[in-house]
Coordinates of C-alpha atoms and ligand atoms in Angstrom, one line a residue:
M1 CA -23.3 14.5 22.0
S2 CA -23.5 12.7 18.7
F3 CA -22.4 13.6 15.4
I4 CA -21.2 12.5 12.0
L5 CA -18.2 13.3 10.3
S6 CA -17.5 12.0 6.4
G7 CA -14.3 11.1 4.2
I8 CA -13.9 8.7 1.2
G9 CA -14.8 5.1 2.2
V10 CA -12.4 3.2 0.9
S11 CA -12.4 -0.2 2.4
R12 CA -15.7 -1.5 3.3
G13 CA -16.8 -2.9 6.8
I14 CA -18.7 -1.7 9.8
V15 CA -16.6 -1.4 13.0
I16 CA -17.7 -0.1 16.4
G17 CA -15.1 0.4 18.6
K18 CA -12.7 3.0 20.7
A19 CA -10.8 5.9 18.7
H20 CA -7.1 6.3 19.3
V21 CA -6.0 9.3 17.5
L22 CA -2.5 9.8 16.6
Q23 CA -0.9 13.3 16.9
Q24 CA 1.9 13.2 14.5
D25 CA 2.2 16.5 13.6
A26 CA 5.2 18.7 14.1
L27 CA 5.7 19.2 17.9
E28 CA 6.1 22.5 19.4
V29 CA 9.4 22.6 21.4
R30 CA 9.5 24.8 24.3
E31 CA 13.0 26.3 25.1
Q32 CA 13.3 27.5 28.6
H33 CA 16.8 28.2 30.8
I34 CA 16.6 26.3 34.0
A35 CA 17.9 27.4 37.5
I36 CA 21.2 25.4 38.1
E37 CA 19.6 23.7 41.1
D38 CA 17.1 21.9 38.8
V39 CA 19.8 20.5 36.7
D40 CA 20.1 17.2 37.7
Q41 CA 15.9 16.8 38.2
E42 CA 16.0 18.2 34.3
I43 CA 18.2 15.1 33.5
R44 CA 16.4 12.6 35.0
R45 CA 13.4 13.8 33.6
Y46 CA 15.3 13.4 30.2
Q47 CA 16.5 9.8 31.1
Q48 CA 13.1 8.7 31.9
A49 CA 11.9 9.8 28.7
V50 CA 14.7 7.9 27.0
D51 CA 13.3 5.0 29.2
V52 CA 9.9 5.2 28.4
A53 CA 10.9 5.4 24.5
S54 CA 12.8 2.5 24.8
R55 CA 10.0 0.2 26.7
Q56 CA 7.5 1.5 23.9
L57 CA 9.6 0.1 21.3
S58 CA 10.1 -3.0 23.0
A59 CA 6.6 -3.2 23.5
I60 CA 5.8 -2.7 20.2
R61 CA 8.2 -5.4 19.2
D62 CA 6.9 -7.9 21.2
Q63 CA 3.4 -7.5 19.7
I64 CA 4.7 -8.2 16.4
P65 CA 3.3 -12.0 15.8
E66 CA 6.3 -14.7 15.9
A67 CA 5.0 -15.2 12.2
T68 CA 5.8 -11.6 10.7
R69 CA 8.7 -11.1 8.6
K70 CA 12.1 -10.5 10.8
D71 CA 12.7 -7.0 8.9
I72 CA 9.7 -5.4 10.8
V73 CA 11.6 -6.2 13.7
E74 CA 15.1 -5.4 12.8
F75 CA 13.3 -2.2 12.1
I76 CA 12.7 -1.5 15.4
D77 CA 15.9 -3.1 16.8
T78 CA 17.7 -0.3 14.9
H79 CA 15.9 2.2 16.7
L80 CA 16.5 0.6 20.2
L81 CA 20.0 0.7 19.5
M82 CA 19.9 4.2 18.9
L83 CA 17.9 5.0 21.9
Q84 CA 21.3 3.5 23.8
D85 CA 23.7 5.6 21.6
S86 CA 25.6 8.1 23.5
S87 CA 24.5 10.8 21.1
L88 CA 21.1 10.6 22.3
V89 CA 21.3 9.3 25.8
H90 CA 24.8 11.5 27.2
V91 CA 25.2 14.7 24.8
P92 CA 21.7 16.3 25.7
A93 CA 22.2 15.5 29.1
Q94 CA 25.6 17.2 29.1
S95 CA 23.7 20.3 27.2
I96 CA 21.3 20.5 29.7
R97 CA 24.0 20.8 32.4
E98 CA 26.1 22.9 30.5
Q99 CA 23.6 25.4 29.2
Q100 CA 21.4 25.1 31.5
C101 CA 18.3 24.4 29.1
N102 CA 15.3 22.2 29.3
A103 CA 15.2 18.6 28.1
E104 CA 13.5 19.5 25.2
W105 CA 15.5 22.2 24.2
A106 CA 18.6 20.1 24.6
L107 CA 17.2 17.3 22.5
K108 CA 16.2 19.8 19.8
L109 CA 19.7 20.9 19.7
Q110 CA 21.4 17.8 19.3
Q111 CA 18.9 16.8 16.7
E112 CA 20.0 19.6 14.7
A113 CA 23.7 18.8 15.4
L114 CA 23.0 15.5 14.0
A115 CA 21.0 16.6 10.9
A116 CA 23.8 18.8 10.0
V117 CA 26.3 15.7 10.4
F118 CA 24.3 13.7 8.2
D119 CA 23.8 16.2 5.5
E120 CA 27.5 16.4 5.1
M121 CA 27.7 12.5 4.1
D122 CA 28.1 11.4 0.6
D123 CA 26.8 8.5 0.9
P124 CA 23.2 8.4 -0.1
Y125 CA 22.0 5.5 2.1
L126 CA 23.6 6.9 5.4
R127 CA 21.8 10.2 4.5
T128 CA 18.6 8.8 4.5
R129 CA 19.4 7.3 8.3
K130 CA 18.8 10.8 9.0
D131 CA 14.9 9.9 9.0
D132 CA 15.6 7.2 11.6
V133 CA 17.1 9.7 13.9
N134 CA 14.1 11.9 13.6
H135 CA 11.6 9.1 14.3
V136 CA 13.3 8.3 17.5
I137 CA 13.7 12.0 18.6
H138 CA 10.2 12.8 17.7
R139 CA 9.0 9.9 19.8
I140 CA 11.4 11.1 22.9
L141 CA 10.0 14.5 22.4
R142 CA 6.5 13.3 22.6
I143 CA 7.1 12.0 25.9
L144 CA 8.6 14.8 27.1
I145 CA 6.2 17.3 26.0
S146 CA 3.1 15.1 27.0
G147 CA 4.9 13.8 30.2
A148 CA 3.4 10.3 28.9
Q149 CA 4.0 6.9 30.8
D150 CA 4.1 3.5 29.1
Q151 CA 0.5 4.0 27.8
G152 CA -1.2 6.6 25.1
S153 CA 1.7 6.9 22.6
V154 CA 1.8 5.5 19.1
G155 CA 1.9 2.2 19.0
F156 CA 0.2 1.3 22.0
D157 CA -2.5 -0.9 22.4
L158 CA -4.0 -0.5 19.2
A159 CA -5.6 -3.7 18.5
G160 CA -9.2 -3.5 18.2
T161 CA -9.3 0.2 17.8
I162 CA -10.3 2.8 15.2
V163 CA -7.1 4.9 14.5
F164 CA -7.5 8.3 13.4
A165 CA -4.3 9.9 11.7
S166 CA -3.3 12.9 9.9
D167 CA -2.3 10.5 6.8
L168 CA -0.5 7.0 6.8
T169 CA 2.4 5.7 4.4
P170 CA 1.6 2.1 3.1
S171 CA 4.7 0.8 5.6
D172 CA 2.4 2.4 8.6
T173 CA -0.4 0.5 7.5
V174 CA 1.3 -2.5 7.5
L175 CA 2.6 -1.8 11.0
L176 CA -1.0 -0.7 11.7
H177 CA -2.2 -4.4 10.5
H178 CA 0.6 -5.9 12.6
Q179 CA -1.2 -4.3 15.6
G180 CA -4.3 -5.6 15.0
V181 CA -6.3 -2.1 14.5
A182 CA -9.9 -2.6 13.7
A183 CA -10.0 0.3 11.2
F184 CA -8.5 3.5 10.5
V185 CA -9.4 7.2 9.2
T186 CA -7.1 9.5 7.9
E187 CA -7.4 13.0 7.1
F188 CA -5.9 13.0 3.7
G189 CA -5.1 10.7 1.0
G190 CA -7.3 9.6 -2.2
P191 CA -9.1 6.4 -2.7
L192 CA -6.5 4.6 -5.1
S193 CA -3.7 5.8 -2.7
H194 CA -1.6 2.5 -1.8
T195 CA -2.4 2.9 1.6
A196 CA -5.9 2.6 0.7
I197 CA -5.5 -0.6 -1.9
L198 CA -3.5 -2.1 1.0
A199 CA -6.3 -1.6 3.6
R200 CA -8.8 -3.2 0.9
S201 CA -6.1 -5.8 0.8
L202 CA -5.8 -6.7 4.7
G203 CA -9.4 -6.3 5.0
I204 CA -9.0 -3.1 7.3
P205 CA -12.4 -1.1 7.1
A206 CA -10.9 2.5 6.4
I207 CA -12.1 6.3 5.3
V208 CA -9.6 8.7 4.2
G209 CA -9.9 12.3 3.3
A210 CA -11.7 12.9 6.3
H211 CA -10.5 16.5 6.9
S212 CA -10.0 18.0 10.4
A213 CA -11.5 14.5 11.9
R214 CA -9.0 14.3 14.6
R215 CA -10.1 17.9 15.7
Y216 CA -13.7 16.4 16.5
I217 CA -12.8 13.0 17.9
Q218 CA -11.5 12.4 21.4
D219 CA -9.2 9.6 22.3
N220 CA -11.3 6.6 23.7
E221 CA -14.8 7.4 22.6
T222 CA -16.8 5.2 21.0
I223 CA -17.0 5.3 17.5
I224 CA -19.2 3.8 14.4
L225 CA -17.3 3.5 11.1
D226 CA -18.8 2.8 8.2
G227 CA -16.0 1.9 5.6
E228 CA -18.2 1.9 2.5
Q229 CA -20.3 4.9 3.1
G230 CA -17.3 6.8 4.4
L231 CA -19.4 7.7 7.6
I232 CA -17.9 8.2 11.3
L233 CA -20.6 8.6 14.0
A234 CA -19.7 9.6 17.5
G235 CA -21.8 9.7 20.4
A236 CA -24.2 7.0 19.0
D237 CA -27.6 6.3 21.5
A238 CA -28.4 2.7 21.7
G239 CA -30.8 2.5 18.7
L240 CA -28.4 3.6 16.3
L241 CA -25.6 1.3 17.7
S242 CA -27.9 -1.6 17.5
H243 CA -28.6 -0.7 13.9
Y244 CA -25.4 -0.9 12.6
R245 CA -24.9 -4.2 14.8
R246 CA -27.9 -5.4 12.7
L247 CA -26.0 -4.2 9.6
Q248 CA -22.9 -6.1 10.7
D249 CA -24.7 -9.1 11.0
A250 CA -26.3 -8.9 7.4
E251 CA -22.5 -8.2 6.0
S252 CA -21.5 -11.4 7.8
D253 CA -24.3 -13.6 6.3
R254 CA -23.2 -11.7 2.9
R255 CA -20.1 -13.0 3.0
E256 CA -21.0 -16.4 4.4
N257 CA -23.3 -16.8 1.3
L258 CA -20.4 -16.0 -1.1
E259 CA -18.1 -18.4 0.6
L260 CA -20.4 -21.1 -1.1
L261 CA -18.8 -20.0 -4.6
K262 CA -15.3 -20.9 -3.2
G263 CA -15.0 -24.4 -4.9
T264 CA -16.8 -23.3 -8.2
A265 CA -15.5 -21.8 -11.3
A266 CA -16.4 -18.6 -12.7
I267 CA -18.2 -18.8 -16.0
T268 CA -20.9 -16.8 -17.5
R269 CA -24.4 -17.8 -18.1
D270 CA -23.3 -18.2 -21.8
G271 CA -20.5 -20.5 -20.9
V272 CA -17.4 -18.0 -20.9
R273 CA -14.6 -18.8 -18.7
V274 CA -13.2 -16.2 -17.0
Q275 CA -10.1 -16.3 -14.7
L276 CA -9.8 -14.5 -11.5
L277 CA -6.5 -14.0 -9.6
S278 CA -5.4 -12.3 -6.6
N279 CA -3.2 -9.1 -6.0
I280 CA -1.0 -9.8 -3.0
E281 CA 1.3 -7.5 -1.2
L282 CA 3.3 -9.8 1.4
P283 CA 3.5 -13.7 1.2
Q284 CA 1.1 -13.7 4.2
D285 CA -1.8 -12.3 1.7
M286 CA -1.3 -16.0 0.9
E287 CA -3.8 -17.0 3.5
R288 CA -6.6 -15.0 2.3
T289 CA -5.5 -15.9 -1.4
L290 CA -6.0 -19.5 -0.9
A291 CA -9.1 -19.1 1.1
V292 CA -11.1 -17.6 -1.4
G293 CA -9.7 -20.5 -4.2
A294 CA -7.9 -17.6 -6.5
E295 CA -6.7 -19.2 -9.4
G296 CA -3.0 -17.9 -9.4
I297 CA -1.5 -14.4 -8.5
G298 CA -1.9 -11.6 -11.1
L299 CA 0.0 -8.9 -9.1
Y300 CA 2.3 -9.6 -6.6
R301 CA 3.3 -6.0 -5.4
T302 CA 7.4 -7.1 -4.4
E303 CA 8.2 -3.4 -3.6
F304 CA 6.2 -4.4 0.1
L305 CA 9.2 -6.7 0.8
F306 CA 11.6 -3.3 1.0
M307 CA 9.2 -1.6 3.3
N308 CA 9.6 -0.8 7.1
R309 CA 13.1 -2.2 7.3
P310 CA 16.4 -0.2 7.4
D311 CA 18.4 -2.5 4.7
I312 CA 17.4 -3.5 1.3
P313 CA 16.3 -7.7 1.1
S314 CA 19.2 -9.5 -0.5
E315 CA 18.8 -11.9 -3.5
E316 CA 18.6 -15.0 -1.2
E317 CA 16.1 -13.3 0.9
Q318 CA 14.1 -12.3 -2.0
L319 CA 14.2 -15.8 -3.8
E320 CA 13.1 -17.3 -0.3
Q321 CA 10.0 -14.8 -0.5
Y322 CA 9.1 -15.5 -4.1
R323 CA 9.5 -19.2 -3.7
S324 CA 7.3 -19.3 -0.7
V325 CA 4.6 -17.8 -2.7
I326 CA 5.0 -20.2 -5.7
Q327 CA 5.0 -23.2 -3.6
A328 CA 1.8 -22.1 -1.7
M329 CA 0.3 -22.0 -5.0
E330 CA 0.6 -25.3 -5.8
G331 CA 1.1 -25.2 -9.6
L332 CA -1.1 -22.0 -10.1
P333 CA 0.6 -19.3 -11.9
V334 CA 2.0 -16.2 -10.0
T335 CA 2.9 -13.0 -11.6
I336 CA 6.0 -11.4 -9.9
R337 CA 6.2 -7.8 -10.7
T338 CA 9.3 -5.8 -10.6
L339 CA 9.9 -3.4 -7.9
D340 CA 7.8 -0.4 -8.4
L341 CA 8.7 1.9 -5.9
G342 CA 8.5 5.7 -5.7
A343 CA 5.6 8.2 -5.5
D344 CA 3.7 7.3 -2.4
K345 CA 5.3 4.0 -2.0
K346 CA 8.6 4.7 0.2
V347 CA 11.1 2.7 1.6
D348 CA 13.5 3.2 4.9
S349 CA 16.3 2.1 3.1
G350 CA 18.4 3.7 0.2
P351 CA 17.0 3.1 -3.4
L352 CA 15.0 6.3 -3.7
P353 CA 16.4 9.5 -5.2
E354 CA 17.7 11.7 -2.4
R355 CA 16.1 15.0 -3.9
S356 CA 12.2 14.7 -3.6
S357 CA 10.8 15.4 -6.8
S358 CA 8.0 17.8 -7.0
N359 CA 6.0 15.3 -9.1
P360 CA 7.0 12.1 -7.8
A361 CA 4.1 9.9 -9.7
L362 CA 5.8 11.3 -12.9
G363 CA 9.2 11.1 -11.5
L364 CA 12.1 8.3 -10.8
R365 CA 9.7 5.4 -10.2
A366 CA 9.0 1.6 -11.1
I367 CA 11.2 0.5 -14.2
R368 CA 12.5 3.9 -14.1
L369 CA 14.2 3.6 -11.0
C370 CA 15.3 -0.2 -11.5
L371 CA 17.0 0.8 -15.0
K372 CA 18.9 3.8 -13.2
D373 CA 19.8 1.5 -10.2
L374 CA 21.1 -1.9 -11.7
D375 CA 22.4 -3.2 -8.4
L376 CA 19.1 -2.9 -6.9
F377 CA 17.4 -4.4 -10.1
R378 CA 19.9 -7.4 -11.1
P379 CA 19.6 -9.2 -7.9
Q380 CA 15.6 -8.8 -8.1
L381 CA 15.9 -10.6 -11.6
R382 CA 18.0 -13.2 -10.4
A383 CA 15.6 -13.8 -7.6
I384 CA 12.5 -14.1 -9.6
L385 CA 14.3 -16.1 -12.2
R386 CA 15.7 -18.6 -9.8
A387 CA 12.4 -18.8 -7.9
S388 CA 10.8 -19.8 -11.3
A389 CA 12.3 -23.1 -11.0
A390 CA 9.8 -23.8 -8.1
G391 CA 6.7 -23.3 -10.2
P392 CA 4.7 -21.7 -13.0
T393 CA 5.9 -18.3 -12.4
R394 CA 5.4 -15.1 -14.8
I395 CA 7.6 -11.7 -14.7
M396 CA 5.6 -8.1 -14.9
I397 CA 7.3 -4.8 -15.7
P398 CA 5.5 -1.8 -14.2
M399 CA 5.4 1.6 -15.9
L400 CA 6.5 1.2 -19.2
S401 CA 6.3 4.1 -21.0
N402 CA 8.4 3.5 -24.3
L403 CA 10.0 0.2 -26.1
Q404 CA 13.6 0.9 -25.3
E405 CA 12.8 0.5 -21.6
L406 CA 11.3 -3.0 -22.6
N407 CA 14.4 -3.9 -24.9
Q408 CA 16.6 -3.1 -21.9
V409 CA 14.7 -5.2 -19.6
L410 CA 14.7 -7.9 -22.2
S411 CA 18.7 -7.9 -22.7
L412 CA 18.9 -7.6 -18.8
L413 CA 16.8 -10.8 -18.6
E414 CA 19.0 -12.4 -21.0
E415 CA 22.2 -11.6 -19.5
T416 CA 21.0 -12.9 -16.1
K417 CA 19.8 -15.9 -17.8
E418 CA 23.6 -16.4 -19.0
Q419 CA 24.9 -15.8 -15.8
L420 CA 22.5 -18.1 -13.7
R421 CA 23.3 -21.0 -16.4
A422 CA 27.2 -20.2 -16.0
E423 CA 26.5 -20.5 -12.2
G424 CA 24.3 -24.0 -12.6
H425 CA 21.5 -22.1 -10.9
A426 CA 18.0 -23.9 -12.1
F427 CA 15.4 -21.4 -13.9
D428 CA 12.4 -21.5 -16.2
P429 CA 14.1 -20.5 -19.6
H430 CA 10.6 -20.0 -21.0
L431 CA 9.7 -17.4 -17.7
P432 CA 6.7 -15.5 -19.7
I433 CA 7.5 -11.7 -19.7
G434 CA 4.6 -9.3 -19.3
G435 CA 4.1 -5.7 -19.2
M436 CA 1.5 -3.3 -17.0
I437 CA 0.0 -1.0 -19.6
E438 CA -0.4 2.1 -17.1
I439 CA 0.7 5.0 -19.2
P440 CA -1.7 6.5 -21.6
A441 CA 1.5 6.2 -24.1
A442 CA 1.9 2.9 -23.5
A443 CA -1.7 1.9 -24.1
L444 CA -1.9 4.1 -27.6
T445 CA 1.0 1.9 -28.8
A446 CA 0.0 -1.3 -26.9
P447 CA 0.2 -3.3 -30.2
C448 CA 3.9 -2.7 -30.2
F449 CA 4.2 -3.8 -26.6
A450 CA 2.2 -6.7 -27.5
A451 CA 4.5 -7.8 -30.2
K452 CA 7.3 -8.1 -27.5
L453 CA 5.5 -9.4 -24.4
D454 CA 4.2 -12.6 -23.5
F455 CA 1.1 -11.1 -21.6
M456 CA -0.1 -7.7 -20.6
S457 CA -2.0 -6.4 -17.5
I458 CA -4.0 -3.0 -17.3
G459 CA -2.8 -1.2 -14.1
T460 CA -6.2 1.4 -14.3
N461 CA -5.2 2.8 -11.0
D462 CA -2.1 4.6 -12.9
L463 CA -3.7 4.5 -16.4
I464 CA -6.9 6.9 -14.8
Q465 CA -4.3 9.1 -12.6
Y466 CA -2.2 9.4 -15.9
T467 CA -4.9 10.0 -18.1
L468 CA -6.8 12.1 -16.5
A469 CA -4.1 13.9 -14.8
I470 CA -5.3 13.4 -11.0
D471 CA -2.9 12.7 -8.4
R472 CA -4.5 9.4 -7.1
I473 CA -3.4 9.9 -3.5
D474 CA -4.8 13.5 -3.6
D475 CA -8.1 13.5 -2.0
E476 CA -8.9 17.2 -3.1
V477 CA -9.3 15.8 -6.6
A478 CA -10.7 12.3 -5.9
Y479 CA -14.2 13.3 -7.4
L480 CA -12.6 13.5 -10.8
Y481 CA -11.2 9.8 -10.7
D482 CA -13.5 8.4 -12.9
P483 CA -12.8 5.0 -14.3
L484 CA -15.9 5.5 -16.9
H485 CA -14.5 8.4 -18.2
P486 CA -14.6 7.6 -22.2
A487 CA -10.5 8.4 -22.7
V488 CA -10.0 5.5 -20.1
L489 CA -12.4 3.4 -21.2
R490 CA -11.4 3.7 -25.0
L491 CA -7.7 3.3 -23.8
I492 CA -9.1 0.2 -22.2
Q493 CA -10.4 -1.4 -25.3
L494 CA -7.3 -0.3 -27.6
I495 CA -5.6 -2.7 -24.9
I496 CA -7.6 -5.6 -24.9
Q497 CA -8.0 -5.5 -28.6
A498 CA -3.7 -5.0 -29.0
G499 CA -4.0 -8.3 -26.8
Q500 CA -6.4 -9.9 -28.6
A501 CA -4.6 -9.3 -32.1
A502 CA -1.4 -10.3 -30.8
D503 CA -3.2 -13.7 -29.3
I504 CA -1.4 -12.9 -25.9
P505 CA -3.3 -12.8 -22.6
V506 CA -4.7 -9.6 -21.2
S507 CA -5.8 -9.0 -17.7
M508 CA -6.7 -6.3 -15.3
C509 CA -4.9 -6.1 -12.0
G510 CA -5.7 -2.3 -11.1
E511 CA -8.8 -1.8 -8.7
M512 CA -11.7 -1.6 -11.4
A513 CA -11.3 -5.5 -11.9
G514 CA -12.2 -6.0 -8.3
D515 CA -15.3 -3.5 -8.3
P516 CA -18.3 -5.6 -9.1
R517 CA -19.9 -2.3 -10.9
F518 CA -17.5 -2.8 -13.4
T519 CA -17.8 -6.4 -14.2
R520 CA -19.9 -6.7 -16.9
L521 CA -18.6 -3.5 -18.4
L522 CA -15.2 -5.4 -18.6
L523 CA -16.9 -8.6 -19.8
G524 CA -18.4 -7.0 -22.5
M525 CA -15.1 -5.1 -23.4
G526 CA -13.8 -8.7 -23.7
L527 CA -11.6 -8.9 -20.6
T528 CA -11.4 -12.7 -19.1
Q529 CA -8.4 -12.3 -16.8
F530 CA -9.2 -10.3 -13.7
S531 CA -6.8 -9.8 -10.7
M532 CA -8.0 -8.3 -7.6
Y533 CA -7.3 -7.9 -3.9
P534 CA -8.5 -11.8 -2.7
S535 CA -11.6 -10.4 -0.9
S536 CA -13.1 -9.3 -4.0
I537 CA -12.7 -12.5 -5.5
L538 CA -16.2 -14.1 -4.4
E539 CA -17.9 -11.3 -5.0
V540 CA -17.1 -10.9 -8.5
K541 CA -17.4 -14.4 -9.4
D542 CA -20.8 -13.8 -8.3
C543 CA -21.4 -11.2 -10.6
I544 CA -19.8 -13.2 -13.7
T545 CA -21.9 -16.3 -12.9
R546 CA -25.0 -14.3 -13.1
C547 CA -24.1 -12.4 -16.6
S548 CA -24.4 -13.0 -20.2
K549 CA -21.0 -11.9 -22.0
R550 CA -22.9 -11.8 -25.3
E551 CA -25.7 -9.9 -23.6
A552 CA -23.0 -7.4 -22.0
Q553 CA -21.3 -6.8 -25.4
Q554 CA -24.2 -6.1 -27.3
Q555 CA -24.7 -2.7 -24.7
V556 CA -21.0 -2.0 -24.2
E557 CA -20.4 -0.8 -27.6
S558 CA -22.8 2.3 -27.1
I559 CA -21.5 3.1 -23.9
I560 CA -17.9 3.0 -25.3
A561 CA -19.1 5.1 -28.1
C562 CA -20.8 7.6 -25.8
N563 CA -18.9 11.2 -24.7
D564 CA -21.0 12.1 -21.8
L565 CA -20.0 11.1 -18.5
Q566 CA -23.5 11.1 -16.9
E567 CA -24.6 9.4 -19.7
I568 CA -22.2 6.7 -19.5
H569 CA -23.0 6.4 -15.9
G570 CA -26.7 5.7 -16.8
R571 CA -26.2 3.3 -19.2
L572 CA -23.8 1.3 -17.1
D573 CA -26.5 1.4 -14.5
S574 CA -29.0 -0.1 -16.9
L575 CA -26.4 -2.8 -18.2
N576 CA -25.8 -3.7 -14.1
Q577 CA -30.0 -3.1 -13.8
D578 CA -30.9 -6.5 -13.5
D579 CA -28.7 -7.4 -10.8
K580 CA -28.3 -5.2 -7.3
R581 CA -25.2 -6.9 -6.0
C582 CA -23.5 -5.3 -9.3
R583 CA -24.5 -1.8 -8.6
Ligands
LIG1 C1 -2.4 0.2 -11.2 O1 -1.6 1.2 -11.4 O2 -3.2 -0.1 -11.6 C2 -1.4 -1.2 -10.5 C3 -2.3 -2.2 -10.4 O3 -0.6 -1.0 -10.0 P1 -0.2 -0.2 -8.3 O4 -1.7 0.3 -7.8 O5 0.6 -0.9 -7.3 O6 0.3 1.0 -9.0
LIG2 MG1 0.5 1.0 -11.1

């Protein structure tokens, strides 16, 4: 039977492949007493499940490519070590024998006992290890419950598959990418979540917010996924399959044509030079950045270096990573953003607050977290400054909401420079300091920030979230997430004008900058620096070369003055009218 499901298409591309359905929901544990004569057999069943879990993890570890960061491997190693620990190997076996309970129940009892021990700990870092223990126990439980052998569990044979999950964290997405998934679908999550951003950045076609998809999709069935339209087609007949294969061919032709723009400059028809920069999450993204000829890095999201690992990267490790990116850019500027952890960007190691906030996007996130935890922030400032000796580097502060925060960062930077000087470390004493303007309060007071900063970058993902009061990761309100809302456009305009008045560069690094539908509008508003995930660069360049800034400017004023959302959309359509590729 064929059917179509829909969700929010967040990363373009058509994939035809086999479904792999991840069942991550809470597992129901059967609690049963067993007969004394069955005890040995039950202990063997438990031990076999632990062995299978170890083999699964070792296989995942072996699938991680050589070039991959060693921290991912270390993260898996930690879990492998837990599987050898007496608390997971012997204690449940002992409970099976002494209490004559089934293996699942014995493991559940041990999970509760371990949780109580972790909860007693004073050290917040050690307390967070509870999550690791739970992950490992969850894996063993899944094997016990499903009777799975080596195959079929999370992390296996994912290469080339379309993964269906309830939800994925950004760190899960990195792992899936390493395992070579072809595409993914989640039942929850919004188009501006970091998971969606990462999918675009890694070039993995993806759909989010496809409610209940896992109820209808069978493991291993052939699926067509259209990441642009947000469509999932199951049970397609030969005609439909060949239609989508033709679309795949057309897409690769389009990409090939765009490749021709690689070596050319982004100049509008009326001669305005635009700078196209790349957003990266990890040094591995450099390959794509260089392949499309980006003119620098406009946003390096350093928090990704802190994910999928049990520890916090040291100053030296950070230095090595930042320096490798700066060297790879061979003299082009690299904008390193200081840690923006919190909200949907979670890590396995300690820095995030223990108590989960009921409004994490409004909580201890980004610069707020760094200023509270200087042991976390100082090594990063040192690493960025030291890396700046390797080539043109800029530092950028996320989520500034008031000038006090900026002043604190500026004095910490001065202090750090003094220390580095005293220690004889080289760095760029004139390292440009920029701020992300992504909170409405900062946008409204942009001239004050512009007076103290060397550059500003507009973070539209958060600016829209906070202006319109829409959680960017909540698919239920994704329909309200509109970059064309007049309030958003006016804030963007304020920031650009504040930069022009203070004579400092203003770029945009939110997703709006990489969407060709908005290129003319932004050019008309006076933006000349756009930073985006690498695979969008050539497309936006294509749009720039075919438009005139002067013409765009004339129409933009009326768009910004307009209060009606529908009318704004209509006017944008007519601005883009002569060019199908920008619609
Ligand atoms: C933004 O908010 O627009 C931005 C670029 O930062 P992030 O998506 O990492 O929050
Ligand atoms: Mg942001």
